[in-house]
mmCIF file of C-alpha atoms and ligand atoms in Angstrom:
data_model
loop_
_atom_site.group_PDB
_atom_site.id
_atom_site.type_symbol
_atom_site.label_atom_id
_atom_site.label_comp_id
_atom_site.label_asym_id
_atom_site.label_seq_id
_atom_site.Cartn_x
_atom_site.Cartn_y
_atom_site.Cartn_z
ATOM 1 C CA UNK A 1 24.278 -3.856 -9.207
ATOM 2 C CA UNK A 2 20.937 -2.145 -9.809
ATOM 3 C CA UNK A 3 18.761 -2.436 -6.694
ATOM 4 C CA UNK A 4 14.977 -2.668 -6.651
ATOM 5 C CA UNK A 5 14.834 0.531 -4.571
ATOM 6 C CA UNK A 6 17.676 2.783 -3.443
ATOM 7 C CA UNK A 7 16.830 4.492 -0.162
ATOM 8 C CA UNK A 8 20.377 5.798 0.228
ATOM 9 C CA UNK A 9 20.155 7.678 -3.083
ATOM 10 C CA UNK A 10 17.019 9.404 -1.828
ATOM 11 C CA UNK A 11 18.649 10.262 1.506
ATOM 12 C CA UNK A 12 21.607 11.856 -0.270
ATOM 13 C CA UNK A 13 19.288 13.934 -2.459
ATOM 14 C CA UNK A 14 17.682 15.541 0.646
ATOM 15 C CA UNK A 15 20.393 14.963 3.252
ATOM 16 C CA UNK A 16 20.405 18.495 4.694
ATOM 17 C CA UNK A 17 16.654 18.497 5.300
ATOM 18 C CA UNK A 18 16.693 15.005 6.794
ATOM 19 C CA UNK A 19 19.613 15.718 9.113
ATOM 20 C CA UNK A 20 17.999 18.969 10.281
ATOM 21 C CA UNK A 21 14.682 17.202 10.948
ATOM 22 C CA UNK A 22 16.367 14.531 13.040
ATOM 23 C CA UNK A 23 18.563 16.938 14.995
ATOM 24 C CA UNK A 24 15.761 19.367 15.776
ATOM 25 C CA UNK A 25 13.667 16.477 17.109
ATOM 26 C CA UNK A 26 16.512 15.343 19.330
ATOM 27 C CA UNK A 27 16.727 18.899 20.686
ATOM 28 C CA UNK A 28 12.949 19.160 21.169
ATOM 29 C CA UNK A 29 12.701 16.525 23.897
ATOM 30 C CA UNK A 30 9.404 15.183 22.436
ATOM 31 C CA UNK A 31 9.685 11.619 21.169
ATOM 32 C CA UNK A 32 6.252 9.989 21.198
ATOM 33 C CA UNK A 33 3.355 11.945 19.611
ATOM 34 C CA UNK A 34 3.754 15.660 20.426
ATOM 35 C CA UNK A 35 3.976 18.686 18.087
ATOM 36 C CA UNK A 36 5.981 16.989 15.284
ATOM 37 C CA UNK A 37 3.365 14.245 14.992
ATOM 38 C CA UNK A 38 0.447 16.702 15.125
ATOM 39 C CA UNK A 39 2.012 18.821 12.402
ATOM 40 C CA UNK A 40 2.517 15.829 10.113
ATOM 41 C CA UNK A 41 -1.026 14.584 10.809
ATOM 42 C CA UNK A 42 -2.340 17.998 9.732
ATOM 43 C CA UNK A 43 -0.232 17.923 6.555
ATOM 44 C CA UNK A 44 -1.566 14.531 5.470
ATOM 45 C CA UNK A 45 -5.163 15.403 6.397
ATOM 46 C CA UNK A 46 -4.950 18.536 4.223
ATOM 47 C CA UNK A 47 -3.269 16.656 1.356
ATOM 48 C CA UNK A 48 -5.945 13.957 1.285
ATOM 49 C CA UNK A 49 -8.784 16.374 2.076
ATOM 50 C CA UNK A 50 -9.949 14.550 5.209
ATOM 51 C CA UNK A 51 -10.881 15.840 8.663
ATOM 52 C CA UNK A 52 -8.767 13.541 10.819
ATOM 53 C CA UNK A 53 -5.382 11.832 10.511
ATOM 54 C CA UNK A 54 -4.091 9.632 13.332
ATOM 55 C CA UNK A 55 -0.391 8.747 13.362
ATOM 56 C CA UNK A 56 0.251 5.112 14.255
ATOM 57 C CA UNK A 57 3.145 2.700 14.590
ATOM 58 C CA UNK A 58 2.604 0.913 11.232
ATOM 59 C CA UNK A 59 0.251 0.354 8.329
ATOM 60 C CA UNK A 60 -0.672 -3.033 9.744
ATOM 61 C CA UNK A 61 -1.692 -1.371 13.024
ATOM 62 C CA UNK A 62 -3.744 1.146 11.032
ATOM 63 C CA UNK A 63 -5.769 -1.737 9.553
ATOM 64 C CA UNK A 64 -6.196 -3.436 12.949
ATOM 65 C CA UNK A 65 -7.169 -0.183 14.695
ATOM 66 C CA UNK A 66 -9.615 0.740 11.907
ATOM 67 C CA UNK A 67 -11.289 -2.674 12.243
ATOM 68 C CA UNK A 68 -11.449 -2.373 16.043
ATOM 69 C CA UNK A 69 -12.859 1.167 15.863
ATOM 70 C CA UNK A 70 -15.589 -0.129 13.542
ATOM 71 C CA UNK A 71 -16.395 -2.844 16.106
ATOM 72 C CA UNK A 72 -15.456 -5.655 13.755
ATOM 73 C CA UNK A 73 -14.430 -8.879 15.479
ATOM 74 C CA UNK A 74 -15.522 -12.424 16.341
ATOM 75 C CA UNK A 75 -18.048 -13.902 13.931
ATOM 76 C CA UNK A 76 -17.775 -11.063 11.413
ATOM 77 C CA UNK A 77 -16.648 -11.321 7.794
ATOM 78 C CA UNK A 78 -14.560 -8.815 5.861
ATOM 79 C CA UNK A 79 -14.154 -8.955 2.072
ATOM 80 C CA UNK A 80 -10.598 -8.584 0.777
ATOM 81 C CA UNK A 81 -8.925 -9.048 -2.630
ATOM 82 C CA UNK A 82 -7.213 -12.345 -3.472
ATOM 83 C CA UNK A 83 -3.967 -10.605 -4.329
ATOM 84 C CA UNK A 84 -2.366 -8.382 -1.679
ATOM 85 C CA UNK A 85 0.279 -8.248 1.027
ATOM 86 C CA UNK A 86 -0.621 -10.673 3.825
ATOM 87 C CA UNK A 87 -1.229 -7.852 6.354
ATOM 88 C CA UNK A 88 -4.602 -7.137 4.707
ATOM 89 C CA UNK A 89 -5.799 -10.647 5.612
ATOM 90 C CA UNK A 90 -3.763 -10.862 8.817
ATOM 91 C CA UNK A 91 -5.258 -7.709 10.327
ATOM 92 C CA UNK A 92 -8.786 -9.077 9.771
ATOM 93 C CA UNK A 93 -7.813 -12.361 11.448
ATOM 94 C CA UNK A 94 -6.053 -10.651 14.330
ATOM 95 C CA UNK A 95 -9.302 -8.959 15.425
ATOM 96 C CA UNK A 96 -11.053 -12.359 15.286
ATOM 97 C CA UNK A 97 -12.937 -11.815 12.015
ATOM 98 C CA UNK A 98 -12.772 -13.910 8.840
ATOM 99 C CA UNK A 99 -11.330 -12.615 5.589
ATOM 100 C CA UNK A 100 -13.564 -13.514 2.628
ATOM 101 C CA UNK A 101 -11.628 -13.401 -0.597
ATOM 102 C CA UNK A 102 -12.675 -12.194 -4.066
ATOM 103 C CA UNK A 103 -10.566 -12.522 -7.198
ATOM 104 C CA UNK A 104 -8.830 -9.660 -8.996
ATOM 105 C CA UNK A 105 -9.102 -8.016 -12.389
ATOM 106 C CA UNK A 106 -6.096 -9.622 -14.110
ATOM 107 C CA UNK A 107 -5.121 -6.413 -15.961
ATOM 108 C CA UNK A 108 -5.196 -3.845 -13.162
ATOM 109 C CA UNK A 109 -4.529 -6.405 -10.371
ATOM 110 C CA UNK A 110 -7.241 -4.704 -8.298
ATOM 111 C CA UNK A 111 -10.169 -6.358 -6.532
ATOM 112 C CA UNK A 112 -12.825 -7.230 -9.168
ATOM 113 C CA UNK A 113 -15.824 -5.154 -8.130
ATOM 114 C CA UNK A 114 -18.123 -7.466 -10.144
ATOM 115 C CA UNK A 115 -17.283 -10.367 -7.825
ATOM 116 C CA UNK A 116 -17.926 -8.643 -4.503
ATOM 117 C CA UNK A 117 -21.692 -8.986 -4.225
ATOM 118 C CA UNK A 118 -21.582 -12.792 -4.484
ATOM 119 C CA UNK A 119 -19.292 -12.800 -1.433
ATOM 120 C CA UNK A 120 -21.624 -10.744 0.785
ATOM 121 C CA UNK A 121 -23.364 -12.721 3.565
ATOM 122 C CA UNK A 122 -25.378 -11.640 6.627
ATOM 123 C CA UNK A 123 -22.069 -11.707 8.537
ATOM 124 C CA UNK A 124 -20.250 -9.285 6.214
ATOM 125 C CA UNK A 125 -19.301 -6.046 7.954
ATOM 126 C CA UNK A 126 -16.748 -4.397 5.691
ATOM 127 C CA UNK A 127 -14.805 -4.417 2.426
ATOM 128 C CA UNK A 128 -11.084 -3.656 2.250
ATOM 129 C CA UNK A 129 -10.094 -2.541 -1.260
ATOM 130 C CA UNK A 130 -6.308 -2.445 -1.624
ATOM 131 C CA UNK A 131 -4.852 0.104 -4.046
ATOM 132 C CA UNK A 132 -2.261 -2.444 -5.067
ATOM 133 C CA UNK A 133 1.045 -1.304 -6.588
ATOM 134 C CA UNK A 134 -0.203 2.301 -6.471
ATOM 135 C CA UNK A 135 -3.082 1.835 -8.933
ATOM 136 C CA UNK A 136 -6.474 2.721 -7.447
ATOM 137 C CA UNK A 137 -9.202 0.133 -7.006
ATOM 138 C CA UNK A 138 -12.435 0.793 -8.931
ATOM 139 C CA UNK A 139 -14.073 2.609 -6.017
ATOM 140 C CA UNK A 140 -17.491 3.749 -7.325
ATOM 141 C CA UNK A 141 -18.991 0.250 -7.716
ATOM 142 C CA UNK A 142 -17.375 -0.770 -4.414
ATOM 143 C CA UNK A 143 -18.856 2.245 -2.594
ATOM 144 C CA UNK A 144 -22.235 1.484 -4.196
ATOM 145 C CA UNK A 145 -22.207 -2.137 -2.952
ATOM 146 C CA UNK A 146 -21.232 -0.920 0.513
ATOM 147 C CA UNK A 147 -24.157 1.536 0.561
ATOM 148 C CA UNK A 148 -26.597 -1.096 -0.639
ATOM 149 C CA UNK A 149 -25.578 -3.691 1.971
ATOM 150 C CA UNK A 150 -24.692 -1.266 4.780
ATOM 151 C CA UNK A 151 -21.014 -2.241 4.828
ATOM 152 C CA UNK A 152 -18.005 -0.191 5.913
ATOM 153 C CA UNK A 153 -15.097 0.553 3.595
ATOM 154 C CA UNK A 154 -11.533 0.471 4.866
ATOM 155 C CA UNK A 155 -9.100 1.475 2.112
ATOM 156 C CA UNK A 156 -5.719 -0.217 2.337
ATOM 157 C CA UNK A 157 -3.778 2.682 0.877
ATOM 158 C CA UNK A 158 -0.347 1.450 1.998
ATOM 159 C CA UNK A 159 0.870 1.424 -1.617
ATOM 160 C CA UNK A 160 -1.286 4.219 -3.013
ATOM 161 C CA UNK A 161 -0.109 7.453 -1.396
ATOM 162 C CA UNK A 162 -0.867 10.212 -3.935
ATOM 163 C CA UNK A 163 -2.893 8.009 -6.304
ATOM 164 C CA UNK A 164 -6.248 9.249 -7.601
ATOM 165 C CA UNK A 165 -9.570 7.761 -8.633
ATOM 166 C CA UNK A 166 -11.594 10.094 -10.882
ATOM 167 C CA UNK A 167 -9.644 12.999 -9.398
ATOM 168 C CA UNK A 168 -10.195 11.912 -5.786
ATOM 169 C CA UNK A 169 -7.250 10.881 -3.627
ATOM 170 C CA UNK A 170 -7.141 7.224 -2.629
ATOM 171 C CA UNK A 171 -7.477 6.702 1.112
ATOM 172 C CA UNK A 172 -10.044 9.494 1.403
ATOM 173 C CA UNK A 173 -13.069 7.761 -0.128
ATOM 174 C CA UNK A 174 -13.980 5.109 2.439
ATOM 175 C CA UNK A 175 -14.906 5.195 6.133
ATOM 176 C CA UNK A 176 -11.232 4.829 7.063
ATOM 177 C CA UNK A 177 -8.076 5.014 4.946
ATOM 178 C CA UNK A 178 -4.933 3.221 6.112
ATOM 179 C CA UNK A 179 -1.439 4.420 5.200
ATOM 180 C CA UNK A 180 1.969 2.835 5.714
ATOM 181 C CA UNK A 181 5.240 4.719 5.986
ATOM 182 C CA UNK A 182 7.403 1.597 5.746
ATOM 183 C CA UNK A 183 10.735 2.860 4.330
ATOM 184 C CA UNK A 184 10.165 1.615 0.764
ATOM 185 C CA UNK A 185 6.638 3.048 0.399
ATOM 186 C CA UNK A 186 6.156 6.165 -1.765
ATOM 187 C CA UNK A 187 6.261 8.278 1.402
ATOM 188 C CA UNK A 188 8.593 6.277 3.626
ATOM 189 C CA UNK A 189 10.026 6.861 7.093
ATOM 190 C CA UNK A 190 13.383 5.652 8.419
ATOM 191 C CA UNK A 191 11.626 2.970 10.423
ATOM 192 C CA UNK A 192 8.048 1.765 10.815
ATOM 193 C CA UNK A 193 5.120 4.149 10.754
ATOM 194 C CA UNK A 194 1.471 4.305 9.689
ATOM 195 C CA UNK A 195 -1.666 6.393 9.767
ATOM 196 C CA UNK A 196 -5.447 6.091 9.752
ATOM 197 C CA UNK A 197 -7.529 8.850 8.177
ATOM 198 C CA UNK A 198 -11.273 9.508 8.396
ATOM 199 C CA UNK A 199 -13.931 12.183 8.118
ATOM 200 C CA UNK A 200 -15.912 10.644 10.992
ATOM 201 C CA UNK A 201 -15.394 12.407 14.343
ATOM 202 C CA UNK A 202 -16.491 9.447 16.462
ATOM 203 C CA UNK A 203 -14.284 6.973 14.585
ATOM 204 C CA UNK A 204 -11.329 9.340 14.886
ATOM 205 C CA UNK A 205 -11.882 9.537 18.647
ATOM 206 C CA UNK A 206 -12.013 5.744 18.913
ATOM 207 C CA UNK A 207 -8.814 5.344 16.910
ATOM 208 C CA UNK A 208 -7.012 7.972 19.027
ATOM 209 C CA UNK A 209 -8.003 6.004 22.126
ATOM 210 C CA UNK A 210 -7.011 2.670 20.599
ATOM 211 C CA UNK A 211 -3.498 3.877 19.734
ATOM 212 C CA UNK A 212 -2.753 4.657 23.395
ATOM 213 C CA UNK A 213 -4.084 2.011 25.773
ATOM 214 C CA UNK A 214 -7.728 3.028 25.408
ATOM 215 C CA UNK A 215 -7.079 6.409 27.009
ATOM 216 C CA UNK A 216 -9.118 9.533 26.535
ATOM 217 C CA UNK A 217 -7.508 10.858 29.698
ATOM 218 C CA UNK A 218 -3.997 9.617 30.418
ATOM 219 C CA UNK A 219 -3.915 6.496 32.647
ATOM 220 C CA UNK A 220 -7.720 6.107 32.588
ATOM 221 C CA UNK A 221 -8.208 3.223 30.168
ATOM 222 C CA UNK A 222 -11.751 2.931 28.849
ATOM 223 C CA UNK A 223 -11.043 -0.092 26.627
ATOM 224 C CA UNK A 224 -8.177 -2.436 25.844
ATOM 225 C CA UNK A 225 -6.119 -0.617 23.262
ATOM 226 C CA UNK A 226 -2.603 -0.841 21.888
ATOM 227 C CA UNK A 227 0.641 1.018 22.151
ATOM 228 C CA UNK A 228 0.746 2.134 18.521
ATOM 229 C CA UNK A 229 1.896 5.725 18.259
ATOM 230 C CA UNK A 230 3.855 7.366 15.493
ATOM 231 C CA UNK A 231 7.074 8.604 17.020
ATOM 232 C CA UNK A 232 8.301 12.170 16.677
ATOM 233 C CA UNK A 233 11.522 11.304 14.841
ATOM 234 C CA UNK A 234 9.631 9.505 12.098
ATOM 235 C CA UNK A 235 7.032 12.285 11.953
ATOM 236 C CA UNK A 236 9.752 14.930 11.534
ATOM 237 C CA UNK A 237 11.394 12.889 8.773
ATOM 238 C CA UNK A 238 8.050 12.326 7.048
ATOM 239 C CA UNK A 239 7.113 16.011 7.335
ATOM 240 C CA UNK A 240 10.414 16.956 5.682
ATOM 241 C CA UNK A 241 9.817 14.428 2.873
ATOM 242 C CA UNK A 242 6.151 15.393 2.511
ATOM 243 C CA UNK A 243 6.632 18.344 0.070
ATOM 244 C CA UNK A 244 8.720 16.128 -2.254
ATOM 245 C CA UNK A 245 6.300 13.257 -2.725
ATOM 246 C CA UNK A 246 4.258 14.630 -5.633
ATOM 247 C CA UNK A 247 7.459 15.231 -7.624
ATOM 248 C CA UNK A 248 8.761 11.776 -6.715
ATOM 249 C CA UNK A 249 5.475 10.228 -7.838
ATOM 250 C CA UNK A 250 5.738 12.157 -11.133
ATOM 251 C CA UNK A 251 9.235 10.735 -11.576
ATOM 252 C CA UNK A 252 7.873 7.223 -10.964
ATOM 253 C CA UNK A 253 5.200 7.861 -13.587
ATOM 254 C CA UNK A 254 7.710 9.114 -16.173
ATOM 255 C CA UNK A 255 10.074 6.202 -15.628
ATOM 256 C CA UNK A 256 7.176 3.740 -15.816
ATOM 257 C CA UNK A 257 6.012 5.265 -19.088
ATOM 258 C CA UNK A 258 9.550 4.887 -20.424
ATOM 259 C CA UNK A 259 9.666 1.243 -19.328
ATOM 260 C CA UNK A 260 6.303 0.687 -21.074
ATOM 261 C CA UNK A 261 7.539 2.241 -24.326
ATOM 262 C CA UNK A 262 10.552 -0.078 -24.428
ATOM 263 C CA UNK A 263 9.111 -3.279 -22.987
ATOM 264 C CA UNK A 264 5.659 -3.493 -24.592
ATOM 265 C CA UNK A 265 7.130 -3.901 -28.135
ATOM 266 C CA UNK A 266 9.076 -6.915 -26.796
ATOM 267 C CA UNK A 267 5.798 -8.662 -26.019
ATOM 268 C CA UNK A 268 6.113 -8.038 -22.282
ATOM 269 C CA UNK A 269 2.849 -7.423 -20.438
ATOM 270 C CA UNK A 270 3.295 -3.947 -18.944
ATOM 271 C CA UNK A 271 1.074 -2.300 -16.305
ATOM 272 C CA UNK A 272 -2.243 -0.695 -17.276
ATOM 273 C CA UNK A 273 -3.553 2.627 -16.060
ATOM 274 C CA UNK A 274 -7.351 2.704 -16.277
ATOM 275 C CA UNK A 275 -8.921 5.851 -17.756
ATOM 276 C CA UNK A 276 -10.264 6.777 -14.295
ATOM 277 C CA UNK A 277 -6.936 6.213 -12.579
ATOM 278 C CA UNK A 278 -3.841 8.117 -11.612
ATOM 279 C CA UNK A 279 -1.272 5.403 -10.931
ATOM 280 C CA UNK A 280 1.652 6.277 -8.619
ATOM 281 C CA UNK A 281 3.709 3.154 -9.400
ATOM 282 C CA UNK A 282 4.700 2.115 -5.907
ATOM 283 C CA UNK A 283 5.893 -0.939 -7.842
ATOM 284 C CA UNK A 284 6.480 -1.384 -11.566
ATOM 285 C CA UNK A 285 5.028 -4.803 -12.344
ATOM 286 C CA UNK A 286 5.455 -6.801 -15.530
ATOM 287 C CA UNK A 287 4.120 -10.240 -16.321
ATOM 288 C CA UNK A 288 5.950 -13.087 -18.027
ATOM 289 C CA UNK A 289 5.192 -16.795 -18.418
ATOM 290 C CA UNK A 290 8.823 -17.615 -17.663
ATOM 291 C CA UNK A 291 8.952 -15.251 -14.717
ATOM 292 C CA UNK A 292 11.362 -17.306 -12.583
ATOM 293 C CA UNK A 293 13.801 -17.734 -15.456
ATOM 294 C CA UNK A 294 13.626 -14.010 -16.200
ATOM 295 C CA UNK A 295 14.293 -13.178 -12.567
ATOM 296 C CA UNK A 296 17.311 -15.526 -12.481
ATOM 297 C CA UNK A 297 18.633 -14.022 -15.732
ATOM 298 C CA UNK A 298 18.340 -10.469 -14.362
ATOM 299 C CA UNK A 299 20.118 -11.514 -11.189
ATOM 300 C CA UNK A 300 23.022 -12.854 -13.257
ATOM 301 C CA UNK A 301 23.206 -9.437 -14.927
ATOM 302 C CA UNK A 302 23.327 -7.708 -11.524
ATOM 303 C CA UNK A 303 19.735 -6.470 -11.661
ATOM 304 C CA UNK A 304 17.449 -6.934 -8.673
ATOM 305 C CA UNK A 305 13.782 -7.846 -9.132
ATOM 306 C CA UNK A 306 11.144 -9.156 -6.738
ATOM 307 C CA UNK A 307 7.910 -11.121 -6.670
ATOM 308 C CA UNK A 308 4.967 -9.301 -5.036
ATOM 309 C CA UNK A 309 3.589 -11.722 -3.907
ATOM 310 C CA UNK A 310 4.526 -15.382 -4.342
ATOM 311 C CA UNK A 311 1.590 -16.614 -2.188
ATOM 312 C CA UNK A 312 -1.889 -15.092 -2.437
ATOM 313 C CA UNK A 313 -3.411 -14.679 1.055
ATOM 314 C CA UNK A 314 -6.014 -17.460 0.614
ATOM 315 C CA UNK A 315 -3.186 -20.000 0.177
ATOM 316 C CA UNK A 316 -1.080 -18.707 3.105
ATOM 317 C CA UNK A 317 -0.770 -21.077 6.073
ATOM 318 C CA UNK A 318 -2.865 -19.035 8.552
ATOM 319 C CA UNK A 319 -5.823 -19.100 6.083
ATOM 320 C CA UNK A 320 -5.862 -22.895 5.594
ATOM 321 C CA UNK A 321 -8.600 -23.209 8.236
ATOM 322 C CA UNK A 322 -11.042 -21.350 5.965
ATOM 323 C CA UNK A 323 -10.909 -24.196 3.447
ATOM 324 C CA UNK A 324 -9.633 -22.270 0.461
ATOM 325 C CA UNK A 325 -7.737 -24.334 -2.095
ATOM 326 C CA UNK A 326 -5.632 -23.866 -5.183
ATOM 327 C CA UNK A 327 -7.806 -22.933 -8.146
ATOM 328 C CA UNK A 328 -10.308 -20.887 -6.110
ATOM 329 C CA UNK A 329 -9.029 -17.518 -7.389
ATOM 330 C CA UNK A 330 -7.334 -18.249 -10.706
ATOM 331 C CA UNK A 331 -6.464 -14.651 -11.643
ATOM 332 C CA UNK A 332 -4.661 -14.025 -8.354
ATOM 333 C CA UNK A 333 -2.880 -17.380 -8.531
ATOM 334 C CA UNK A 334 -1.744 -16.744 -12.096
ATOM 335 C CA UNK A 335 -0.489 -13.289 -11.068
ATOM 336 C CA UNK A 336 1.473 -14.914 -8.228
ATOM 337 C CA UNK A 337 3.183 -17.157 -10.820
ATOM 338 C CA UNK A 338 3.817 -14.523 -13.501
ATOM 339 C CA UNK A 339 4.349 -11.057 -12.017
ATOM 340 C CA UNK A 340 7.728 -9.461 -11.412
ATOM 341 C CA UNK A 341 8.691 -6.036 -10.062
ATOM 342 C CA UNK A 342 11.532 -4.303 -11.891
ATOM 343 C CA UNK A 343 13.766 -1.637 -10.294
ATOM 344 C CA UNK A 344 11.806 1.593 -9.904
ATOM 345 C CA UNK A 345 12.408 4.576 -7.640
ATOM 346 C CA UNK A 346 12.539 8.316 -8.322
ATOM 347 C CA UNK A 347 16.364 8.412 -8.326
ATOM 348 C CA UNK A 348 16.750 5.570 -10.866
ATOM 349 C CA UNK A 349 18.910 7.018 -13.655
ATOM 350 C CA UNK A 350 18.067 6.625 -17.345
ATOM 351 C CA UNK A 351 21.365 4.764 -17.802
ATOM 352 C CA UNK A 352 20.354 2.279 -15.095
ATOM 353 C CA UNK A 353 16.927 1.927 -16.637
ATOM 354 C CA UNK A 354 18.487 1.314 -20.057
ATOM 355 C CA UNK A 355 20.535 -1.479 -18.513
ATOM 356 C CA UNK A 356 17.382 -3.130 -17.141
ATOM 357 C CA UNK A 357 15.608 -2.762 -20.494
ATOM 358 C CA UNK A 358 18.599 -4.213 -22.376
ATOM 359 C CA UNK A 359 18.717 -7.213 -20.040
ATOM 360 C CA UNK A 360 15.002 -7.945 -20.502
ATOM 361 C CA UNK A 361 15.465 -7.586 -24.252
ATOM 362 C CA UNK A 362 18.346 -10.055 -24.208
ATOM 363 C CA UNK A 363 16.230 -12.522 -22.230
ATOM 364 C CA UNK A 364 13.242 -12.407 -24.593
ATOM 365 C CA UNK A 365 15.426 -12.711 -27.715
ATOM 366 C CA UNK A 366 17.279 -15.793 -26.403
HETATM 367 C C1 LIG B 401 3.080 -2.285 3.426
HETATM 368 C C2 LIG B 401 1.673 -2.784 3.398
HETATM 369 C C3 LIG B 401 0.897 -2.965 4.562
HETATM 370 C C4 LIG B 401 1.474 -2.898 5.931
HETATM 371 O O1 LIG B 401 2.155 -1.773 6.266
HETATM 372 P P1 LIG B 401 3.306 -1.834 7.384
HETATM 373 O O2 LIG B 401 3.562 -0.393 7.660
HETATM 374 O O3 LIG B 401 4.465 -2.546 6.807
HETATM 375 O O4 LIG B 401 2.735 -2.539 8.572
HETATM 376 C C5 LIG B 401 -0.426 -3.322 4.418
HETATM 377 N N1 LIG B 401 -0.984 -3.520 3.209
HETATM 378 C C6 LIG B 401 -0.278 -3.380 2.077
HETATM 379 C C7 LIG B 401 -0.959 -3.600 0.765
HETATM 380 C C8 LIG B 401 1.073 -3.035 2.125
HETATM 381 O O5 LIG B 401 1.766 -2.913 0.987
#
């Protein structure tokens, strides 16, 4: 059986460091925030080249807390791409605002910057580009539209840790960048975790308050906040993984290139990497008209694959009230019918990859 991701293989490759990180945290007596969390926040801030990094309980919370810190809520609109994980839309709705959807570029799967301006209304407060699959969104036109209409940018960088746009790290270009350390992400914890990053001192202060009950001073709530703190165990694990991520991302890039070389000649639509992009392949996504049949065939051969995502956010149940219907965002809907993620993780062996390639080859030559 070839899994989609193999977290155990990664653990075994760095077992000593992971075990030491966990044990030293248990000995430290600090479990929520504290020195381990501060150290990891400083590491990520330096890596991305931002002033502030705020460790949170999840990537979803990072989006919610970023929106709250920017005072986005009832009656406001936030522009999001038509193809993303539901949390992008859900976080906007959970602060009382309305997600306004724009279609994607069908090759890169990123928000189509040319379609954003038509979606701007007097109620629009922010745009959330999502660096989907680890490929950056086309940020310069998005930043330009935001400047022109006085909108905030929240980057959903849950899948893009380490990716670059014209040499700049994703997550560090907008007003706030949101990271997820869900175990399968490129930098993953052994549980939930997230982070918000910003260069804005005031926003950073707001987000620090929001993660702990609205406190500046302990027990003196100044607003209704959340309990959304990165815990020390996860921070210690993440700090120990942190120096490995660039090499892991390189491995993902090499394996993806190898997939491309073998699959493109079979007529499979393989991922693109725009000339301004450094893709970190959180997911390796192919496209096929008979996607469901291909997935079933791979399963028979003992090869896992997954659909990210079967339902675009505008067609998800909680968004029905906005009146979106099938056909509104044809590129996203077609992607939902045709895309498939193949096994990809830094520890995937060439022999395993060859098995996946052979299975796809067998399917297309049937
Ligand atoms: C994983 C993910 C999130 C949410 O992160 P969690 O840590 O799971 O809450 C948000 N947006 C995108 C695009 C994601 O992939």
